[in-house]
PDB file of C-alpha atoms in Angstrom:
ATOM      1  CA  MET A   1     162.673 108.794  96.417  1.00 50.00           C
ATOM      2  CA  SER A   2     161.305 110.662  99.129  1.00 56.00           C
ATOM      3  CA  GLY A   3     160.077 109.613 102.091  1.00 57.00           C
ATOM      4  CA  THR A   4     156.426 109.853 101.452  1.00 63.00           C
ATOM      5  CA  GLY A   5     157.267 107.940  98.383  1.00 63.00           C
ATOM      6  CA  ARG A   6     158.454 105.319 100.544  1.00 68.00           C
ATOM      7  CA  ARG A   7     156.151 104.687 102.970  1.00 70.00           C
ATOM      8  CA  TRP A   8     153.410 104.465 100.288  1.00 68.00           C
ATOM      9  CA  ARG A   9     155.489 101.769  98.885  1.00 70.00           C
ATOM     10  CA  VAL A  10     155.838  99.806 101.813  1.00 68.00           C
ATOM     11  CA  ARG A  11     152.492 100.402 102.726  1.00 69.00           C
ATOM     12  CA  LEU A  12     151.258  98.913  99.325  1.00 66.00           C
ATOM     13  CA  GLN A  13     153.209  96.016  99.941  1.00 68.00           C
ATOM     14  CA  ARG A  14     152.331  95.700 103.243  1.00 69.00           C
ATOM     15  CA  ASP A  15     148.473  95.950 101.997  1.00 71.00           C
ATOM     16  CA  ARG A  16     148.373  94.295  99.000  1.00 74.00           C
ATOM     17  CA  SER A  17     146.480  90.703  99.322  1.00 76.00           C
ATOM     18  CA  LEU A  18     144.041  93.062 101.053  1.00 75.00           C
ATOM     19  CA  LEU A  19     143.691  96.008  97.978  1.00 76.00           C
ATOM     20  CA  LEU A  20     143.391  92.784  95.512  1.00 79.00           C
ATOM     21  CA  MET A  21     140.400  91.002  98.024  1.00 80.00           C
ATOM     22  CA  THR A  22     138.905  95.007  97.481  1.00 82.00           C
ATOM     23  CA  LEU A  23     139.329  94.980  93.730  1.00 84.00           C
ATOM     24  CA  PRO A  24     136.243  93.177  92.418  1.00 87.00           C
ATOM     25  CA  ALA A  25     134.154  95.130  95.152  1.00 87.00           C
ATOM     26  CA  VAL A  26     135.728  97.896  93.114  1.00 87.00           C
ATOM     27  CA  VAL A  27     134.971  97.061  89.798  1.00 90.00           C
ATOM     28  CA  LEU A  28     131.419  96.107  90.724  1.00 91.00           C
ATOM     29  CA  LEU A  29     130.677  99.480  92.470  1.00 88.00           C
ATOM     30  CA  GLY A  30     131.828 101.432  89.943  1.00 89.00           C
ATOM     31  CA  VAL A  31     130.214  98.652  86.773  1.00 89.00           C
ATOM     32  CA  PHE A  32     126.515  99.131  88.789  1.00 89.00           C
ATOM     33  CA  ALA A  33     126.893 102.877  90.924  1.00 83.00           C
ATOM     34  CA  TYR A  34     129.098 105.209  89.391  1.00 87.00           C
ATOM     35  CA  ALA A  35     129.321 104.362  85.303  1.00 87.00           C
ATOM     36  CA  PRO A  36     125.407 104.352  85.181  1.00 84.00           C
ATOM     37  CA  MET A  37     125.617 108.475  86.645  1.00 85.00           C
ATOM     38  CA  PHE A  38     126.281 109.120  83.207  1.00 85.00           C
ATOM     39  CA  GLY A  39     122.636 108.425  82.418  1.00 83.00           C
ATOM     40  CA  LEU A  40     122.051 111.814  84.408  1.00 86.00           C
ATOM     41  CA  VAL A  41     122.426 113.847  81.072  1.00 88.00           C
ATOM     42  CA  THR A  42     119.316 112.624  80.264  1.00 88.00           C
ATOM     43  CA  ALA A  43     117.824 115.182  82.641  1.00 89.00           C
ATOM     44  CA  PHE A  44     118.755 117.969  80.653  1.00 90.00           C
ATOM     45  CA  GLN A  45     117.773 116.998  77.341  1.00 87.00           C
ATOM     46  CA  SER A  46     114.780 116.251  75.123  1.00 87.00           C
ATOM     47  CA  TYR A  47     116.117 112.189  75.192  1.00 85.00           C
ATOM     48  CA  ASP A  48     114.591 109.847  72.493  1.00 83.00           C
ATOM     49  CA  ILE A  49     115.242 106.219  72.938  1.00 82.00           C
ATOM     50  CA  TYR A  50     115.958 105.898  69.483  1.00 81.00           C
ATOM     51  CA  SER A  51     118.254 109.161  69.177  1.00 81.00           C
ATOM     52  CA  GLY A  52     120.587 108.361  72.158  1.00 80.00           C
ATOM     53  CA  PHE A  53     122.450 110.918  74.375  1.00 80.00           C
ATOM     54  CA  TRP A  54     124.558 111.948  71.543  1.00 83.00           C
ATOM     55  CA  TYR A  55     122.051 112.815  69.519  1.00 84.00           C
ATOM     56  CA  SER A  56     119.089 113.922  71.882  1.00 84.00           C
ATOM     57  CA  PRO A  57     118.843 117.949  71.750  1.00 87.00           C
ATOM     58  CA  LEU A  58     119.751 119.705  74.809  1.00 85.00           C
ATOM     59  CA  VAL A  59     116.976 121.519  76.611  1.00 87.00           C
ATOM     60  CA  GLY A  60     119.199 123.314  79.572  1.00 85.00           C
ATOM     61  CA  LEU A  61     116.685 123.283  82.781  1.00 89.00           C
ATOM     62  CA  ASP A  62     113.858 123.331  81.124  1.00 90.00           C
ATOM     63  CA  ASN A  63     113.193 120.036  82.887  1.00 89.00           C
ATOM     64  CA  PHE A  64     113.730 121.253  86.172  1.00 92.00           C
ATOM     65  CA  GLU A  65     111.553 124.534  85.501  1.00 91.00           C
ATOM     66  CA  ARG A  66     108.893 122.024  84.454  1.00 91.00           C
ATOM     67  CA  LEU A  67     109.162 119.711  87.609  1.00 91.00           C
ATOM     68  CA  LEU A  68     108.915 122.682  89.910  1.00 90.00           C
ATOM     69  CA  GLN A  69     105.749 124.028  88.404  1.00 92.00           C
ATOM     70  CA  ASP A  70     104.122 120.721  88.698  1.00 90.00           C
ATOM     71  CA  SER A  71     102.005 120.316  91.779  1.00 91.00           C
ATOM     72  CA  LEU A  72     102.188 116.523  91.093  1.00 91.00           C
ATOM     73  CA  PHE A  73     105.534 116.534  92.146  1.00 92.00           C
ATOM     74  CA  TRP A  74     105.127 118.387  94.982  1.00 93.00           C
ATOM     75  CA  GLN A  75     102.515 116.409  96.471  1.00 93.00           C
ATOM     76  CA  ALA A  76     105.022 113.555  95.802  1.00 92.00           C
ATOM     77  CA  LEU A  77     108.257 115.376  97.602  1.00 92.00           C
ATOM     78  CA  ARG A  78     105.420 116.282 100.660  1.00 93.00           C
ATOM     79  CA  ASN A  79     103.818 112.643 100.594  1.00 92.00           C
ATOM     80  CA  THR A  80     107.619 111.248 100.752  1.00 92.00           C
ATOM     81  CA  LEU A  81     108.723 113.804 103.796  1.00 92.00           C
ATOM     82  CA  VAL A  82     105.734 112.811 105.756  1.00 92.00           C
ATOM     83  CA  ILE A  83     106.263 109.383 105.611  1.00 92.00           C
ATOM     84  CA  SER A  84     110.166 109.628 106.202  1.00 91.00           C
ATOM     85  CA  ALA A  85     109.046 111.731 109.107  1.00 91.00           C
ATOM     86  CA  VAL A  86     106.583 109.260 110.785  1.00 91.00           C
ATOM     87  CA  GLN A  87     109.175 106.075 109.911  1.00 90.00           C
ATOM     88  CA  LEU A  88     111.851 107.895 111.252  1.00 88.00           C
ATOM     89  CA  VAL A  89     110.154 108.877 115.104  1.00 89.00           C
ATOM     90  CA  LEU A  90     108.250 105.083 114.841  1.00 88.00           C
ATOM     91  CA  TYR A  91     110.437 102.595 112.861  1.00 89.00           C
ATOM     92  CA  PHE A  92     114.550 104.039 113.545  1.00 89.00           C
ATOM     93  CA  PRO A  93     113.976 102.997 117.638  1.00 90.00           C
ATOM     94  CA  VAL A  94     112.569  99.859 117.111  1.00 91.00           C
ATOM     95  CA  PRO A  95     115.671  97.824 116.280  1.00 91.00           C
ATOM     96  CA  ILE A  96     117.523  99.563 119.196  1.00 90.00           C
ATOM     97  CA  ALA A  97     114.925  98.666 121.181  1.00 90.00           C
ATOM     98  CA  LEU A  98     115.019  95.227 120.213  1.00 90.00           C
ATOM     99  CA  ALA A  99     119.218  94.987 120.234  1.00 89.00           C
ATOM    100  CA  LEU A 100     118.915  95.826 123.428  1.00 88.00           C
ATOM    101  CA  LEU A 101     116.108  93.583 124.679  1.00 87.00           C
ATOM    102  CA  LEU A 102     117.986  90.500 122.917  1.00 87.00           C
ATOM    103  CA  ASN A 103     120.830  91.508 124.933  1.00 84.00           C
ATOM    104  CA  GLU A 104     119.312  90.687 127.950  1.00 82.00           C
ATOM    105  CA  VAL A 105     118.273  87.253 126.698  1.00 79.00           C
ATOM    106  CA  VAL A 106     120.826  84.821 129.042  1.00 72.00           C
ATOM    107  CA  ASN A 107     119.929  81.734 126.944  1.00 80.00           C
ATOM    108  CA  ALA A 108     121.931  81.005 123.907  1.00 81.00           C
ATOM    109  CA  ARG A 109     119.472  78.932 122.224  1.00 86.00           C
ATOM    110  CA  VAL A 110     116.135  81.301 123.078  1.00 86.00           C
ATOM    111  CA  ARG A 111     118.359  84.112 121.614  1.00 85.00           C
ATOM    112  CA  SER A 112     119.146  82.704 118.614  1.00 85.00           C
ATOM    113  CA  PHE A 113     115.620  81.371 118.081  1.00 88.00           C
ATOM    114  CA  VAL A 114     114.474  85.099 118.443  1.00 87.00           C
ATOM    115  CA  GLN A 115     116.666  86.382 115.890  1.00 86.00           C
ATOM    116  CA  SER A 116     115.779  83.792 113.427  1.00 87.00           C
ATOM    117  CA  VAL A 117     112.240  84.825 113.979  1.00 89.00           C
ATOM    118  CA  VAL A 118     112.924  88.270 114.025  1.00 88.00           C
ATOM    119  CA  TYR A 119     115.416  87.641 110.854  1.00 89.00           C
ATOM    120  CA  LEU A 120     112.777  85.798 108.312  1.00 90.00           C
ATOM    121  CA  PRO A 121     110.285  88.645 107.418  1.00 91.00           C
ATOM    122  CA  HIS A 122     113.401  90.585 105.732  1.00 91.00           C
ATOM    123  CA  PHE A 123     113.696  87.856 102.695  1.00 91.00           C
ATOM    124  CA  PHE A 124     110.040  88.374 102.133  1.00 90.00           C
ATOM    125  CA  SER A 125     109.156  90.498  99.080  1.00 90.00           C
ATOM    126  CA  TRP A 126     106.678  93.191  99.419  1.00 91.00           C
ATOM    127  CA  VAL A 127     104.311  91.480  97.709  1.00 91.00           C
ATOM    128  CA  LEU A 128     104.185  88.890 100.242  1.00 92.00           C
ATOM    129  CA  VAL A 129     103.846  91.612 102.988  1.00 92.00           C
ATOM    130  CA  VAL A 130     101.322  93.596 101.429  1.00 91.00           C
ATOM    131  CA  THR A 131      99.146  90.639 101.179  1.00 91.00           C
ATOM    132  CA  VAL A 132      99.808  88.971 104.745  1.00 91.00           C
ATOM    133  CA  PHE A 133      98.672  92.503 106.266  1.00 91.00           C
ATOM    134  CA  GLN A 134      95.499  92.075 103.878  1.00 90.00           C
ATOM    135  CA  GLU A 135      94.822  88.998 105.239  1.00 89.00           C
ATOM    136  CA  MET A 136      95.445  90.478 109.163  1.00 88.00           C
ATOM    137  CA  LEU A 137      93.570  94.415 108.351  1.00 85.00           C
ATOM    138  CA  GLY A 138      91.709  94.077 105.181  1.00 83.00           C
ATOM    139  CA  GLY A 139      87.981  94.355 104.502  1.00 78.00           C
ATOM    140  CA  ALA A 140      87.866  90.518 104.504  1.00 79.00           C
ATOM    141  CA  GLY A 141      90.875  90.347 107.116  1.00 78.00           C
ATOM    142  CA  ALA A 142      90.968  89.126 110.468  1.00 85.00           C
ATOM    143  CA  LEU A 143      90.359  92.505 112.090  1.00 84.00           C
ATOM    144  CA  ASN A 144      87.240  93.078 110.879  1.00 82.00           C
ATOM    145  CA  THR A 145      86.255  89.666 111.092  1.00 86.00           C
ATOM    146  CA  LEU A 146      86.366  90.161 114.674  1.00 86.00           C
ATOM    147  CA  LEU A 147      84.880  94.017 114.299  1.00 84.00           C
ATOM    148  CA  ARG A 148      81.672  92.510 112.683  1.00 84.00           C
ATOM    149  CA  ARG A 149      80.832  89.763 115.086  1.00 85.00           C
ATOM    150  CA  GLN A 150      80.935  92.312 118.162  1.00 82.00           C
ATOM    151  CA  GLY A 151      78.489  94.113 115.966  1.00 80.00           C
ATOM    152  CA  LEU A 152      81.094  96.871 115.678  1.00 80.00           C
ATOM    153  CA  GLY A 153      80.858  97.444 111.688  1.00 79.00           C
ATOM    154  CA  THR A 154      83.999  97.541 109.469  1.00 79.00           C
ATOM    155  CA  TRP A 155      87.559  99.260 109.480  1.00 82.00           C
ATOM    156  CA  ASP A 156      89.375  98.874 105.828  1.00 81.00           C
ATOM    157  CA  VAL A 157      92.960  99.624 106.827  1.00 84.00           C
ATOM    158  CA  MET A 158      94.485  98.840 103.723  1.00 86.00           C
ATOM    159  CA  THR A 159      92.442 101.230 101.538  1.00 87.00           C
ATOM    160  CA  ASP A 160      92.075 103.998 104.282  1.00 87.00           C
ATOM    161  CA  PRO A 161      94.461 107.149 102.631  1.00 88.00           C
ATOM    162  CA  ASP A 162      94.707 108.653 106.129  1.00 88.00           C
ATOM    163  CA  THR A 163      96.343 105.994 107.963  1.00 89.00           C
ATOM    164  CA  PHE A 164      98.648 105.141 105.232  1.00 91.00           C
ATOM    165  CA  ARG A 165     101.450 106.619 105.989  1.00 91.00           C
ATOM    166  CA  TYR A 166     100.983 104.429 109.710  1.00 92.00           C
ATOM    167  CA  LEU A 167     100.416 101.732 107.490  1.00 92.00           C
ATOM    168  CA  VAL A 168     103.063 101.620 105.593  1.00 92.00           C
ATOM    169  CA  THR A 169     105.534 102.168 108.559  1.00 92.00           C
ATOM    170  CA  ALA A 170     104.092  99.304 110.578  1.00 92.00           C
ATOM    171  CA  GLN A 171     105.158  97.005 107.050  1.00 92.00           C
ATOM    172  CA  ALA A 172     108.308  98.115 107.431  1.00 92.00           C
ATOM    173  CA  VAL A 173     108.578  97.658 111.030  1.00 91.00           C
ATOM    174  CA  TRP A 174     107.576  94.047 110.859  1.00 92.00           C
ATOM    175  CA  LYS A 175     109.530  93.651 107.125  1.00 92.00           C
ATOM    176  CA  GLU A 176     113.247  94.847 108.294  1.00 90.00           C
ATOM    177  CA  ALA A 177     112.971  95.866 112.182  1.00 89.00           C
ATOM    178  CA  GLY A 178     114.577  92.497 112.720  1.00 87.00           C
ATOM    179  CA  TRP A 179     117.367  93.045 110.426  1.00 88.00           C
ATOM    180  CA  GLY A 180     117.912  96.578 111.460  1.00 87.00           C
ATOM    181  CA  ILE A 181     119.118  94.669 115.116  1.00 90.00           C
ATOM    182  CA  ILE A 182     122.254  92.892 113.403  1.00 88.00           C
ATOM    183  CA  VAL A 183     124.767  96.729 113.840  1.00 89.00           C
ATOM    184  CA  PHE A 184     123.290  97.870 117.134  1.00 90.00           C
ATOM    185  CA  LEU A 185     124.123  94.067 118.608  1.00 88.00           C
ATOM    186  CA  ALA A 186     127.793  94.466 117.025  1.00 87.00           C
ATOM    187  CA  ALA A 187     127.867  97.501 118.644  1.00 88.00           C
ATOM    188  CA  ILE A 188     126.816  96.044 122.043  1.00 88.00           C
ATOM    189  CA  VAL A 189     129.346  92.990 121.781  1.00 85.00           C
ATOM    190  CA  ALA A 190     131.809  96.014 120.897  1.00 87.00           C
ATOM    191  CA  ILE A 191     131.601  97.417 124.586  1.00 85.00           C
ATOM    192  CA  ASP A 192     134.103  96.477 127.054  1.00 84.00           C
ATOM    193  CA  GLN A 193     132.776  94.145 129.410  1.00 84.00           C
ATOM    194  CA  ASN A 194     135.282  95.569 132.448  1.00 84.00           C
ATOM    195  CA  LEU A 195     132.935  98.815 132.346  1.00 84.00           C
ATOM    196  CA  TYR A 196     129.709  96.513 133.295  1.00 81.00           C
ATOM    197  CA  GLU A 197     131.257  94.746 135.616  1.00 81.00           C
ATOM    198  CA  ALA A 198     132.771  98.287 137.365  1.00 85.00           C
ATOM    199  CA  ALA A 199     129.536  99.795 137.320  1.00 82.00           C
ATOM    200  CA  ALA A 200     128.032  96.283 139.193  1.00 83.00           C
ATOM    201  CA  ALA A 201     130.589  96.507 141.690  1.00 82.00           C
ATOM    202  CA  ASP A 202     129.718 100.324 142.391  1.00 80.00           C
ATOM    203  CA  GLY A 203     125.889  99.201 142.645  1.00 81.00           C
ATOM    204  CA  ALA A 204     124.413  99.824 139.544  1.00 79.00           C
ATOM    205  CA  GLY A 205     121.642  97.275 138.938  1.00 80.00           C
ATOM    206  CA  ARG A 206     120.413  96.354 135.476  1.00 81.00           C
ATOM    207  CA  TRP A 207     118.628  99.715 134.443  1.00 83.00           C
ATOM    208  CA  ARG A 208     121.654 102.218 135.552  1.00 85.00           C
ATOM    209  CA  ARG A 209     124.201  99.749 133.182  1.00 83.00           C
ATOM    210  CA  LEU A 210     121.546  99.793 130.096  1.00 83.00           C
ATOM    211  CA  TRP A 211     121.689 103.929 130.595  1.00 84.00           C
ATOM    212  CA  HIS A 212     125.224 104.404 131.802  1.00 83.00           C
ATOM    213  CA  VAL A 213     127.018 101.804 129.722  1.00 86.00           C
ATOM    214  CA  THR A 214     125.458 100.188 127.195  1.00 86.00           C
ATOM    215  CA  LEU A 215     123.689 103.584 125.501  1.00 86.00           C
ATOM    216  CA  PRO A 216     126.642 105.070 125.427  1.00 86.00           C
ATOM    217  CA  GLY A 217     128.897 102.347 124.031  1.00 86.00           C
ATOM    218  CA  MET A 218     126.090 102.458 121.522  1.00 87.00           C
ATOM    219  CA  ARG A 219     125.976 105.989 120.809  1.00 86.00           C
ATOM    220  CA  GLY A 220     128.458 106.429 117.686  1.00 84.00           C
ATOM    221  CA  VAL A 221     126.586 103.743 115.798  1.00 86.00           C
ATOM    222  CA  ILE A 222     123.391 105.255 116.412  1.00 88.00           C
ATOM    223  CA  VAL A 223     124.170 108.327 115.577  1.00 85.00           C
ATOM    224  CA  LEU A 224     126.191 106.969 111.816  1.00 84.00           C
ATOM    225  CA  MET A 225     123.044 104.787 111.335  1.00 86.00           C
ATOM    226  CA  LEU A 226     120.433 107.895 111.563  1.00 85.00           C
ATOM    227  CA  VAL A 227     123.129 109.998 109.564  1.00 84.00           C
ATOM    228  CA  LEU A 228     122.128 107.119 106.566  1.00 82.00           C
ATOM    229  CA  ARG A 229     118.841 107.004 107.997  1.00 85.00           C
ATOM    230  CA  LEU A 230     118.059 110.311 106.748  1.00 82.00           C
ATOM    231  CA  GLY A 231     120.649 110.568 103.823  1.00 79.00           C
ATOM    232  CA  ASN A 232     118.118 107.489 102.581  1.00 81.00           C
ATOM    233  CA  ALA A 233     115.071 109.098 103.835  1.00 82.00           C
ATOM    234  CA  LEU A 234     113.527 109.977 100.554  1.00 84.00           C
ATOM    235  CA  THR A 235     113.866 106.695  99.497  1.00 85.00           C
ATOM    236  CA  VAL A 236     110.700 105.133 101.210  1.00 84.00           C
ATOM    237  CA  GLY A 237     109.883 101.626  99.495  1.00 81.00           C
ATOM    238  CA  PHE A 238     108.910 101.600  95.585  1.00 87.00           C
ATOM    239  CA  GLU A 239     107.816  98.529  95.625  1.00 89.00           C
ATOM    240  CA  GLN A 240     106.121  98.957  98.497  1.00 90.00           C
ATOM    241  CA  MET A 241     104.504 102.149  97.510  1.00 91.00           C
ATOM    242  CA  LEU A 242     103.706 101.027  93.830  1.00 90.00           C
ATOM    243  CA  VAL A 243     101.882  97.421  95.142  1.00 90.00           C
ATOM    244  CA  GLN A 244      99.578  99.428  97.292  1.00 90.00           C
ATOM    245  CA  ARG A 245      99.458 102.884  94.987  1.00 88.00           C
ATOM    246  CA  ASP A 246      95.434 101.669  93.138  1.00 87.00           C
ATOM    247  CA  ALA A 247      94.187 100.422  96.704  1.00 86.00           C
ATOM    248  CA  VAL A 248      94.680 104.093  98.998  1.00 88.00           C
ATOM    249  CA  GLY A 249      95.055 105.882  95.405  1.00 86.00           C
ATOM    250  CA  ARG A 250      97.602 108.349  94.156  1.00 86.00           C
ATOM    251  CA  ASP A 251      97.056 111.252  96.484  1.00 88.00           C
ATOM    252  CA  ALA A 252      97.955 109.235  99.475  1.00 88.00           C
ATOM    253  CA  SER A 253     100.845 106.910  97.665  1.00 89.00           C
ATOM    254  CA  GLU A 254     102.791 109.027  95.318  1.00 91.00           C
ATOM    255  CA  VAL A 255     106.383 109.508  96.149  1.00 92.00           C
ATOM    256  CA  LEU A 256     109.098 110.786  94.971  1.00 90.00           C
ATOM    257  CA  ASP A 257     110.578 107.101  93.146  1.00 91.00           C
ATOM    258  CA  THR A 258     106.657 106.410  92.194  1.00 91.00           C
ATOM    259  CA  PHE A 259     106.443 109.979  90.460  1.00 92.00           C
ATOM    260  CA  SER A 260     110.035 109.110  88.599  1.00 90.00           C
ATOM    261  CA  TYR A 261     108.625 105.765  87.285  1.00 90.00           C
ATOM    262  CA  TYR A 262     104.717 106.765  86.185  1.00 89.00           C
ATOM    263  CA  TYR A 263     105.519 110.244  84.908  1.00 88.00           C
ATOM    264  CA  GLY A 264     109.172 109.154  83.328  1.00 86.00           C
ATOM    265  CA  VAL A 265     109.130 106.030  82.067  1.00 85.00           C
ATOM    266  CA  VAL A 266     105.496 104.957  82.079  1.00 87.00           C
ATOM    267  CA  ASN A 267     104.672 108.341  79.756  1.00 85.00           C
ATOM    268  CA  ASN A 268     107.647 107.426  77.863  1.00 85.00           C
ATOM    269  CA  ASN A 269     109.406 111.051  79.030  1.00 87.00           C
ATOM    270  CA  PHE A 270     112.553 109.819  80.384  1.00 89.00           C
ATOM    271  CA  SER A 271     113.913 113.077  80.943  1.00 90.00           C
ATOM    272  CA  TYR A 272     111.200 114.597  83.025  1.00 90.00           C
ATOM    273  CA  GLY A 273     111.588 111.166  85.071  1.00 89.00           C
ATOM    274  CA  ALA A 274     115.491 112.012  85.324  1.00 90.00           C
ATOM    275  CA  ALA A 275     114.933 115.355  86.435  1.00 91.00           C
ATOM    276  CA  ALA A 276     113.043 113.991  89.293  1.00 91.00           C
ATOM    277  CA  GLY A 277     115.576 111.552  90.302  1.00 90.00           C
ATOM    278  CA  LEU A 278     118.458 113.739  90.106  1.00 90.00           C
ATOM    279  CA  PHE A 279     116.424 116.225  92.189  1.00 91.00           C
ATOM    280  CA  LYS A 280     115.933 113.742  94.767  1.00 90.00           C
ATOM    281  CA  GLY A 281     119.687 112.534  94.522  1.00 88.00           C
ATOM    282  CA  VAL A 282     120.889 116.195  95.115  1.00 89.00           C
ATOM    283  CA  LEU A 283     118.179 116.784  98.399  1.00 89.00           C
ATOM    284  CA  SER A 284     119.538 113.407  99.776  1.00 87.00           C
ATOM    285  CA  LEU A 285     123.090 114.102  99.428  1.00 87.00           C
ATOM    286  CA  LEU A 286     122.344 117.593 101.539  1.00 88.00           C
ATOM    287  CA  LEU A 287     120.640 115.739 104.362  1.00 86.00           C
ATOM    288  CA  VAL A 288     123.343 113.581 104.686  1.00 85.00           C
ATOM    289  CA  LEU A 289     125.838 116.454 104.852  1.00 85.00           C
ATOM    290  CA  GLY A 290     123.540 118.427 107.032  1.00 84.00           C
ATOM    291  CA  ALA A 291     122.905 115.231 109.456  1.00 82.00           C
ATOM    292  CA  ASN A 292     126.594 114.475 109.399  1.00 81.00           C
ATOM    293  CA  LYS A 293     127.640 118.318 110.238  1.00 83.00           C
ATOM    294  CA  LEU A 294     125.588 118.141 113.183  1.00 79.00           C
ATOM    295  CA  ALA A 295     126.767 114.745 113.927  1.00 77.00           C
ATOM    296  CA  HIS A 296     130.244 116.558 114.516  1.00 77.00           C
ATOM    297  CA  ALA A 297     128.499 119.618 116.060  1.00 77.00           C
ATOM    298  CA  PHE A 298     127.579 116.892 118.981  1.00 71.00           C
ATOM    299  CA  GLY A 299     130.964 115.688 119.173  1.00 74.00           C
ATOM    300  CA  GLU A 300     130.470 112.682 117.374  1.00 72.00           C
ATOM    301  CA  ASP A 301     131.994 111.067 114.262  1.00 70.00           C
ATOM    302  CA  GLY A 302     128.843 110.421 111.598  1.00 67.00           C
ATOM    303  CA  LEU A 303     130.019 108.932 108.425  1.00 67.00           C
ATOM    304  CA  TYR A 304     134.041 110.398 108.545  1.00 68.00           C
ATOM    305  CA  ARG A 305     136.216 111.842 111.283  1.00 65.00           C
ATOM    306  CA  ARG A 306     136.553 116.080 111.447  1.00 62.00           C
ATOM    307  CA  HIS A 307     140.385 116.704 110.470  1.00 54.00           C
ATOM    308  CA  ASP A 308     140.792 118.866 113.759  1.00 56.00           C
ATOM    309  CA  ARG A 309     140.014 116.284 116.216  1.00 52.00           C
TER     310      ARG A 309
END
């Protein structure tokens, strides 16, 4: 047996228990993530649910040509990119800031209480989240009640298409920002405490330790999460948009996910919806690769470490 084969055999024997532990996760990933990808063949067919994959005729790229000529698709893509850009600027920094603030809380009980409070909205459904915002910002909500009492008129934020991108960003911040701090808190905990002691010995105050020790220690995780966020940029919340679509109108709320649903599933045009979904998937992959390459250019690992490092 060659040296390489012997090393692989020794490694397999050493990691056997670990491999057995990960086997169920690998099976679930294969069944629910990779096996459904075979359904992408419908994007190149005139798919009929009664004929199935095998007997539906192939149409090549006809669905994609029709997609690229559809003004509604381009509107959905534009809405998706705009909402994603707003969320990237206004939402992405919030979990980082919350993690930094929580890290400064000395009292363990207070920290645990605050963490529990900010985690809680993550477990709410989007229907409940939208209902809470409706009670605060809707036509009969707390904001308009206060405005009417002051004689300032009303402003129904929940039905205003011009502010919809900021509304859904605020909803995402309230629901998910607390849950997003978990990774960043773990990154802070992993920073060597000796660095803080050395910085304090050199006379660095709290803000200078934050700037020169904490943030550099979190940089790798921040870049990784940013790459993943860019890869998921075209997914801006199907349920969230679906619940509010009728209130603000299609022009403001139609995104790629709802476009695939309404013009694919609802209209019984599965091939067209599959083509839109495949377009979104390929574009998301390109965003991930581009963001990862940019991370490498700035000296970070990103999703994987470069071979030349």
